[in-house]
Amino acid sequence: MGITPVKTPKIVKKALPKYVWEKQTNEKILYLTFDDGPTPNITDQVLNLLSEFHAKATFFCIGNNVEKHPEIFKNILSKGHAIGNHTQNHLKGWKTDLEHYLADVDKAQDVINSELKDNKFSQKLFRPPYGKIKPSQGKALINLGYTIVMWNVLSFDWDNQTSPDTCLKNVLDKSEPGSIIVFHDSEKAAKNLLYALPKVLEHFSNKGYTFKALAS
């Protein structure tokens, strides 16, 4: 897992207070998020698992994947989940100039909006791929009306050095009321994701937690 911590340090959250890292609540609520989809087969399995536990989540979609798989995107919406923008081409903000980055985000939002049409969802949630975003990019996006959503628990489901059991343990050990948890509905993460997710849903459901979608 390298130097990136499972649990986001308080100092990082304090340094970037305009980004959403968690939700302040005393209720037993968790916020599951899924990055990089929609992905054939994998996203569908995630949706089925969420439905089984009456759980809602937020999907940060890559615009290019929405264009390729509009039927899966529509299925996410039909299940009542929230949608976020994850750029058109999964750009790494630290290596992208401001103009190019904003144009890519705008393109993804156009794709998302074209599929949303008359759907009730209108929020502009954004998560930077890799969590890497320059201050200038973040400021510009906030000025454009986006809510930048980060996290306070990383499952590390995408990391081939992380075993399924460790992925599960990361979430079980570090999550608390109001946690925003990151999974990925991608081929790279599928093995760990599909092992850990049902166990996470069962574990916290048995403890009286509910799973909600984020809203701006």
PDB file of C-alpha atoms in Angstrom:
ATOM      1  CA  MET A   1       0.000   0.000   0.000  1.00  0.00           C
ATOM      2  CA  GLY A   2       3.036   2.259  -0.028  1.00  0.00           C
ATOM      3  CA  ILE A   3       2.987   5.511   1.946  1.00  0.00           C
ATOM      4  CA  THR A   4      -0.697   6.321   1.407  1.00  0.00           C
ATOM      5  CA  PRO A   5      -2.593   5.659   4.643  1.00  0.00           C
ATOM      6  CA  VAL A   6      -5.854   3.726   4.843  1.00  0.00           C
ATOM      7  CA  LYS A   7      -7.255   6.399   7.174  1.00  0.00           C
ATOM      8  CA  THR A   8      -6.826   9.992   6.034  1.00  0.00           C
ATOM      9  CA  PRO A   9      -4.729  11.916   8.611  1.00  0.00           C
ATOM     10  CA  LYS A  10      -6.377  14.860  10.370  1.00  0.00           C
ATOM     11  CA  ILE A  11      -3.591  17.183   9.235  1.00  0.00           C
ATOM     12  CA  VAL A  12      -4.480  16.536   5.589  1.00  0.00           C
ATOM     13  CA  LYS A  13      -8.155  17.271   6.189  1.00  0.00           C
ATOM     14  CA  LYS A  14      -7.287  20.475   8.060  1.00  0.00           C
ATOM     15  CA  ALA A  15      -4.991  21.591   5.247  1.00  0.00           C
ATOM     16  CA  LEU A  16      -7.793  21.230   2.686  1.00  0.00           C
ATOM     17  CA  PRO A  17     -10.947  22.212   4.583  1.00  0.00           C
ATOM     18  CA  LYS A  18     -12.998  23.053   1.486  1.00  0.00           C
ATOM     19  CA  TYR A  19     -12.943  19.436   0.352  1.00  0.00           C
ATOM     20  CA  VAL A  20     -15.374  16.889   1.794  1.00  0.00           C
ATOM     21  CA  TRP A  21     -13.522  14.136   3.660  1.00  0.00           C
ATOM     22  CA  GLU A  22     -16.298  12.741   5.840  1.00  0.00           C
ATOM     23  CA  LYS A  23     -19.760  13.625   7.136  1.00  0.00           C
ATOM     24  CA  GLN A  24     -20.191  14.819  10.702  1.00  0.00           C
ATOM     25  CA  THR A  25     -22.822  12.624  12.327  1.00  0.00           C
ATOM     26  CA  ASN A  26     -23.488  10.649  15.472  1.00  0.00           C
ATOM     27  CA  GLU A  27     -25.798   8.311  13.573  1.00  0.00           C
ATOM     28  CA  LYS A  28     -24.698   4.929  12.275  1.00  0.00           C
ATOM     29  CA  ILE A  29     -24.327   6.004   8.649  1.00  0.00           C
ATOM     30  CA  LEU A  30     -21.608   5.119   6.138  1.00  0.00           C
ATOM     31  CA  TYR A  31     -21.037   6.525   2.658  1.00  0.00           C
ATOM     32  CA  LEU A  32     -19.804   3.959   0.149  1.00  0.00           C
ATOM     33  CA  THR A  33     -18.284   5.382  -3.026  1.00  0.00           C
ATOM     34  CA  PHE A  34     -17.199   3.622  -6.214  1.00  0.00           C
ATOM     35  CA  ASP A  35     -14.691   5.118  -8.650  1.00  0.00           C
ATOM     36  CA  ASP A  36     -13.801   4.449 -12.301  1.00  0.00           C
ATOM     37  CA  GLY A  37     -16.976   2.848 -13.678  1.00  0.00           C
ATOM     38  CA  PRO A  38     -19.309   2.063 -15.141  1.00  0.00           C
ATOM     39  CA  THR A  39     -17.673  -1.270 -15.971  1.00  0.00           C
ATOM     40  CA  PRO A  40     -19.462  -4.237 -17.595  1.00  0.00           C
ATOM     41  CA  ASN A  41     -20.349  -7.066 -15.208  1.00  0.00           C
ATOM     42  CA  ILE A  42     -18.522  -5.530 -12.232  1.00  0.00           C
ATOM     43  CA  THR A  43     -20.766  -2.503 -11.739  1.00  0.00           C
ATOM     44  CA  ASP A  44     -23.807  -4.730 -12.171  1.00  0.00           C
ATOM     45  CA  GLN A  45     -22.583  -7.051  -9.419  1.00  0.00           C
ATOM     46  CA  VAL A  46     -22.007  -4.064  -7.144  1.00  0.00           C
ATOM     47  CA  LEU A  47     -25.527  -2.807  -7.801  1.00  0.00           C
ATOM     48  CA  ASN A  48     -26.982  -6.220  -6.990  1.00  0.00           C
ATOM     49  CA  LEU A  49     -25.085  -6.371  -3.703  1.00  0.00           C
ATOM     50  CA  LEU A  50     -26.177  -2.883  -2.721  1.00  0.00           C
ATOM     51  CA  SER A  51     -29.793  -3.743  -3.486  1.00  0.00           C
ATOM     52  CA  GLU A  52     -29.571  -6.880  -1.358  1.00  0.00           C
ATOM     53  CA  PHE A  53     -28.692  -4.746   1.680  1.00  0.00           C
ATOM     54  CA  HIS A  54     -30.953  -1.799   0.783  1.00  0.00           C
ATOM     55  CA  ALA A  55     -27.820   0.320   0.523  1.00  0.00           C
ATOM     56  CA  LYS A  56     -27.345   3.526  -1.450  1.00  0.00           C
ATOM     57  CA  ALA A  57     -23.966   4.698  -2.706  1.00  0.00           C
ATOM     58  CA  THR A  58     -22.236   7.291  -4.866  1.00  0.00           C
ATOM     59  CA  PHE A  59     -20.589   6.373  -8.167  1.00  0.00           C
ATOM     60  CA  PHE A  60     -17.807   8.648  -9.414  1.00  0.00           C
ATOM     61  CA  CYS A  61     -17.948   7.870 -13.106  1.00  0.00           C
ATOM     62  CA  ILE A  62     -15.374   8.362 -15.852  1.00  0.00           C
ATOM     63  CA  GLY A  63     -17.095  10.153 -18.716  1.00  0.00           C
ATOM     64  CA  ASN A  64     -15.506   7.914 -21.316  1.00  0.00           C
ATOM     65  CA  ASN A  65     -16.937   4.852 -19.572  1.00  0.00           C
ATOM     66  CA  VAL A  66     -20.392   6.437 -19.395  1.00  0.00           C
ATOM     67  CA  GLU A  67     -20.231   6.942 -23.179  1.00  0.00           C
ATOM     68  CA  LYS A  68     -19.201   3.319 -23.707  1.00  0.00           C
ATOM     69  CA  HIS A  69     -21.737   1.819 -21.295  1.00  0.00           C
ATOM     70  CA  PRO A  70     -24.786   4.113 -21.052  1.00  0.00           C
ATOM     71  CA  GLU A  71     -27.084   1.244 -20.138  1.00  0.00           C
ATOM     72  CA  ILE A  72     -25.058   0.474 -17.008  1.00  0.00           C
ATOM     73  CA  PHE A  73     -25.016   4.160 -16.100  1.00  0.00           C
ATOM     74  CA  LYS A  74     -28.793   4.286 -16.424  1.00  0.00           C
ATOM     75  CA  ASN A  75     -29.031   1.222 -14.201  1.00  0.00           C
ATOM     76  CA  ILE A  76     -27.049   3.039 -11.498  1.00  0.00           C
ATOM     77  CA  LEU A  77     -29.546   5.884 -11.683  1.00  0.00           C
ATOM     78  CA  SER A  78     -32.564   3.600 -11.701  1.00  0.00           C
ATOM     79  CA  LYS A  79     -31.406   2.090  -8.400  1.00  0.00           C
ATOM     80  CA  GLY A  80     -31.421   5.510  -6.739  1.00  0.00           C
ATOM     81  CA  HIS A  81     -27.676   6.040  -6.352  1.00  0.00           C
ATOM     82  CA  ALA A  82     -25.863   9.363  -6.618  1.00  0.00           C
ATOM     83  CA  ILE A  83     -23.480  10.244  -9.443  1.00  0.00           C
ATOM     84  CA  GLY A  84     -20.167  12.070  -9.341  1.00  0.00           C
ATOM     85  CA  ASN A  85     -17.728  13.286 -11.996  1.00  0.00           C
ATOM     86  CA  HIS A  86     -14.341  11.517 -12.150  1.00  0.00           C
ATOM     87  CA  THR A  87     -13.076  13.357 -15.274  1.00  0.00           C
ATOM     88  CA  GLN A  88     -13.524  12.236 -18.867  1.00  0.00           C
ATOM     89  CA  ASN A  89     -10.203  10.398 -19.192  1.00  0.00           C
ATOM     90  CA  HIS A  90      -9.065   9.694 -15.610  1.00  0.00           C
ATOM     91  CA  LEU A  91      -6.528  12.520 -15.619  1.00  0.00           C
ATOM     92  CA  LYS A  92      -3.842  12.891 -12.992  1.00  0.00           C
ATOM     93  CA  GLY A  93      -4.236  16.482 -11.842  1.00  0.00           C
ATOM     94  CA  TRP A  94      -0.646  16.953 -10.733  1.00  0.00           C
ATOM     95  CA  LYS A  95       0.540  16.300 -14.285  1.00  0.00           C
ATOM     96  CA  THR A  96      -2.156  18.282 -16.122  1.00  0.00           C
ATOM     97  CA  ASP A  97      -2.382  22.019 -16.731  1.00  0.00           C
ATOM     98  CA  LEU A  98      -5.422  23.890 -15.459  1.00  0.00           C
ATOM     99  CA  GLU A  99      -7.065  24.550 -18.820  1.00  0.00           C
ATOM    100  CA  HIS A 100      -6.776  20.931 -19.965  1.00  0.00           C
ATOM    101  CA  TYR A 101      -7.982  19.622 -16.603  1.00  0.00           C
ATOM    102  CA  LEU A 102     -11.067  21.837 -16.495  1.00  0.00           C
ATOM    103  CA  ALA A 103     -11.919  20.994 -20.104  1.00  0.00           C
ATOM    104  CA  ASP A 104     -11.747  17.279 -19.304  1.00  0.00           C
ATOM    105  CA  VAL A 105     -13.983  17.667 -16.256  1.00  0.00           C
ATOM    106  CA  ASP A 106     -16.412  19.755 -18.309  1.00  0.00           C
ATOM    107  CA  LYS A 107     -16.527  17.100 -21.012  1.00  0.00           C
ATOM    108  CA  ALA A 108     -17.339  14.411 -18.447  1.00  0.00           C
ATOM    109  CA  GLN A 109     -20.079  16.583 -16.966  1.00  0.00           C
ATOM    110  CA  ASP A 110     -21.608  17.094 -20.415  1.00  0.00           C
ATOM    111  CA  VAL A 111     -21.644  13.321 -20.936  1.00  0.00           C
ATOM    112  CA  ILE A 112     -23.192  12.740 -17.513  1.00  0.00           C
ATOM    113  CA  ASN A 113     -25.787  15.466 -18.018  1.00  0.00           C
ATOM    114  CA  SER A 114     -26.757  14.110 -21.415  1.00  0.00           C
ATOM    115  CA  GLU A 115     -27.573  10.770 -19.816  1.00  0.00           C
ATOM    116  CA  LEU A 116     -29.242  12.288 -16.762  1.00  0.00           C
ATOM    117  CA  LYS A 117     -31.703  14.276 -18.873  1.00  0.00           C
ATOM    118  CA  ASP A 118     -34.808  14.685 -16.717  1.00  0.00           C
ATOM    119  CA  ASN A 119     -33.444  12.564 -13.888  1.00  0.00           C
ATOM    120  CA  LYS A 120     -33.816  14.029 -10.395  1.00  0.00           C
ATOM    121  CA  PHE A 121     -30.071  14.112  -9.733  1.00  0.00           C
ATOM    122  CA  SER A 122     -28.590  17.536 -10.318  1.00  0.00           C
ATOM    123  CA  GLN A 123     -25.677  17.736  -7.895  1.00  0.00           C
ATOM    124  CA  LYS A 124     -22.167  18.393  -9.178  1.00  0.00           C
ATOM    125  CA  LEU A 125     -19.969  16.083  -7.140  1.00  0.00           C
ATOM    126  CA  PHE A 126     -16.341  15.651  -8.196  1.00  0.00           C
ATOM    127  CA  ARG A 127     -13.551  13.328  -7.121  1.00  0.00           C
ATOM    128  CA  PRO A 128     -10.063  13.761  -8.594  1.00  0.00           C
ATOM    129  CA  PRO A 129      -8.544  10.558  -9.978  1.00  0.00           C
ATOM    130  CA  TYR A 130      -5.777   9.269  -7.700  1.00  0.00           C
ATOM    131  CA  GLY A 131      -6.815  11.997  -5.247  1.00  0.00           C
ATOM    132  CA  LYS A 132      -4.281  14.206  -7.018  1.00  0.00           C
ATOM    133  CA  ILE A 133      -5.445  17.727  -7.697  1.00  0.00           C
ATOM    134  CA  LYS A 134      -3.599  21.049  -7.736  1.00  0.00           C
ATOM    135  CA  PRO A 135      -4.867  23.874  -5.508  1.00  0.00           C
ATOM    136  CA  SER A 136      -5.602  25.937  -8.621  1.00  0.00           C
ATOM    137  CA  GLN A 137      -7.718  23.117 -10.065  1.00  0.00           C
ATOM    138  CA  GLY A 138      -9.630  22.617  -6.837  1.00  0.00           C
ATOM    139  CA  LYS A 139     -10.317  26.344  -6.451  1.00  0.00           C
ATOM    140  CA  ALA A 140     -11.509  26.639 -10.054  1.00  0.00           C
ATOM    141  CA  LEU A 141     -13.857  23.659  -9.736  1.00  0.00           C
ATOM    142  CA  ILE A 142     -15.357  24.942  -6.484  1.00  0.00           C
ATOM    143  CA  ASN A 143     -15.932  28.296  -8.196  1.00  0.00           C
ATOM    144  CA  LEU A 144     -17.751  26.393 -10.959  1.00  0.00           C
ATOM    145  CA  GLY A 145     -20.137  24.913  -8.405  1.00  0.00           C
ATOM    146  CA  TYR A 146     -18.548  21.501  -7.806  1.00  0.00           C
ATOM    147  CA  THR A 147     -18.351  19.840  -4.411  1.00  0.00           C
ATOM    148  CA  ILE A 148     -14.987  18.080  -4.225  1.00  0.00           C
ATOM    149  CA  VAL A 149     -15.388  14.775  -2.410  1.00  0.00           C
ATOM    150  CA  MET A 150     -12.337  12.977  -1.075  1.00  0.00           C
ATOM    151  CA  TRP A 151     -12.498  10.254   1.620  1.00  0.00           C
ATOM    152  CA  ASN A 152     -11.350   9.193   5.034  1.00  0.00           C
ATOM    153  CA  VAL A 153     -11.114   5.430   4.383  1.00  0.00           C
ATOM    154  CA  LEU A 154      -9.349   3.775   1.439  1.00  0.00           C
ATOM    155  CA  SER A 155     -10.021   0.086   0.874  1.00  0.00           C
ATOM    156  CA  PHE A 156      -6.981  -0.313  -1.420  1.00  0.00           C
ATOM    157  CA  ASP A 157      -9.048  -2.690  -3.527  1.00  0.00           C
ATOM    158  CA  TRP A 158      -7.147  -1.640  -6.672  1.00  0.00           C
ATOM    159  CA  ASP A 159      -3.709  -2.469  -5.247  1.00  0.00           C
ATOM    160  CA  ASN A 160      -2.377  -5.861  -6.369  1.00  0.00           C
ATOM    161  CA  GLN A 161      -0.157  -5.901  -3.264  1.00  0.00           C
ATOM    162  CA  THR A 162      -3.294  -5.859  -1.088  1.00  0.00           C
ATOM    163  CA  SER A 163      -4.963  -9.199  -0.378  1.00  0.00           C
ATOM    164  CA  PRO A 164      -8.756  -9.546  -0.272  1.00  0.00           C
ATOM    165  CA  ASP A 165      -8.613 -10.073   3.492  1.00  0.00           C
ATOM    166  CA  THR A 166      -6.495  -6.961   3.993  1.00  0.00           C
ATOM    167  CA  CYS A 167      -8.854  -4.952   1.801  1.00  0.00           C
ATOM    168  CA  LEU A 168     -11.737  -6.065   4.007  1.00  0.00           C
ATOM    169  CA  LYS A 169      -9.810  -5.361   7.200  1.00  0.00           C
ATOM    170  CA  ASN A 170      -8.948  -1.854   6.013  1.00  0.00           C
ATOM    171  CA  VAL A 171     -12.626  -0.963   5.847  1.00  0.00           C
ATOM    172  CA  LEU A 172     -13.827  -2.843   8.922  1.00  0.00           C
ATOM    173  CA  ASP A 173     -11.097  -1.444  11.170  1.00  0.00           C
ATOM    174  CA  LYS A 174     -11.078   2.184  10.040  1.00  0.00           C
ATOM    175  CA  SER A 175     -14.704   3.029   9.293  1.00  0.00           C
ATOM    176  CA  GLU A 176     -16.800   4.997  11.772  1.00  0.00           C
ATOM    177  CA  PRO A 177     -20.054   6.969  11.624  1.00  0.00           C
ATOM    178  CA  GLY A 178     -19.888   9.431   8.727  1.00  0.00           C
ATOM    179  CA  SER A 179     -16.957   7.746   6.958  1.00  0.00           C
ATOM    180  CA  ILE A 180     -16.624   8.162   3.204  1.00  0.00           C
ATOM    181  CA  ILE A 181     -15.190   4.872   1.940  1.00  0.00           C
ATOM    182  CA  VAL A 182     -13.514   4.335  -1.426  1.00  0.00           C
ATOM    183  CA  PHE A 183     -13.976   1.240  -3.566  1.00  0.00           C
ATOM    184  CA  HIS A 184     -13.518   0.906  -7.338  1.00  0.00           C
ATOM    185  CA  ASP A 185     -15.978  -0.781  -9.723  1.00  0.00           C
ATOM    186  CA  SER A 186     -13.149  -1.580 -12.130  1.00  0.00           C
ATOM    187  CA  GLU A 187     -11.557  -4.706 -13.544  1.00  0.00           C
ATOM    188  CA  LYS A 188      -8.320  -3.979 -11.687  1.00  0.00           C
ATOM    189  CA  ALA A 189     -10.091  -3.891  -8.327  1.00  0.00           C
ATOM    190  CA  ALA A 190     -12.674  -6.612  -8.985  1.00  0.00           C
ATOM    191  CA  LYS A 191     -11.064  -9.459  -7.040  1.00  0.00           C
ATOM    192  CA  ASN A 192     -10.704  -7.480  -3.811  1.00  0.00           C
ATOM    193  CA  LEU A 193     -13.897  -5.492  -4.290  1.00  0.00           C
ATOM    194  CA  LEU A 194     -16.196  -8.456  -4.816  1.00  0.00           C
ATOM    195  CA  TYR A 195     -14.661 -10.265  -1.842  1.00  0.00           C
ATOM    196  CA  ALA A 196     -14.786  -7.347   0.581  1.00  0.00           C
ATOM    197  CA  LEU A 197     -17.967  -5.499  -0.354  1.00  0.00           C
ATOM    198  CA  PRO A 198     -20.565  -8.126   0.635  1.00  0.00           C
ATOM    199  CA  LYS A 199     -18.771  -8.699   3.929  1.00  0.00           C
ATOM    200  CA  VAL A 200     -18.624  -4.952   4.628  1.00  0.00           C
ATOM    201  CA  LEU A 201     -22.326  -4.615   3.889  1.00  0.00           C
ATOM    202  CA  GLU A 202     -23.221  -7.577   6.095  1.00  0.00           C
ATOM    203  CA  HIS A 203     -20.915  -6.579   8.966  1.00  0.00           C
ATOM    204  CA  PHE A 204     -22.126  -3.017   9.296  1.00  0.00           C
ATOM    205  CA  SER A 205     -25.757  -3.857   8.579  1.00  0.00           C
ATOM    206  CA  ASN A 206     -25.648  -6.293  11.490  1.00  0.00           C
ATOM    207  CA  LYS A 207     -24.312  -3.458  13.647  1.00  0.00           C
ATOM    208  CA  GLY A 208     -27.268  -1.261  12.754  1.00  0.00           C
ATOM    209  CA  TYR A 209     -25.589   0.941  10.141  1.00  0.00           C
ATOM    210  CA  THR A 210     -27.268   2.283   7.035  1.00  0.00           C
ATOM    211  CA  PHE A 211     -25.518   3.172   3.788  1.00  0.00           C
ATOM    212  CA  LYS A 212     -26.422   6.464   2.145  1.00  0.00           C
ATOM    213  CA  ALA A 213     -25.564   8.327  -1.048  1.00  0.00           C
ATOM    214  CA  LEU A 214     -23.762  11.635  -0.851  1.00  0.00           C
ATOM    215  CA  ALA A 215     -25.458  14.861  -1.787  1.00  0.00           C
ATOM    216  CA  SER A 216     -23.880  18.231  -2.468  1.00  0.00           C
TER     217      SER A 216
END
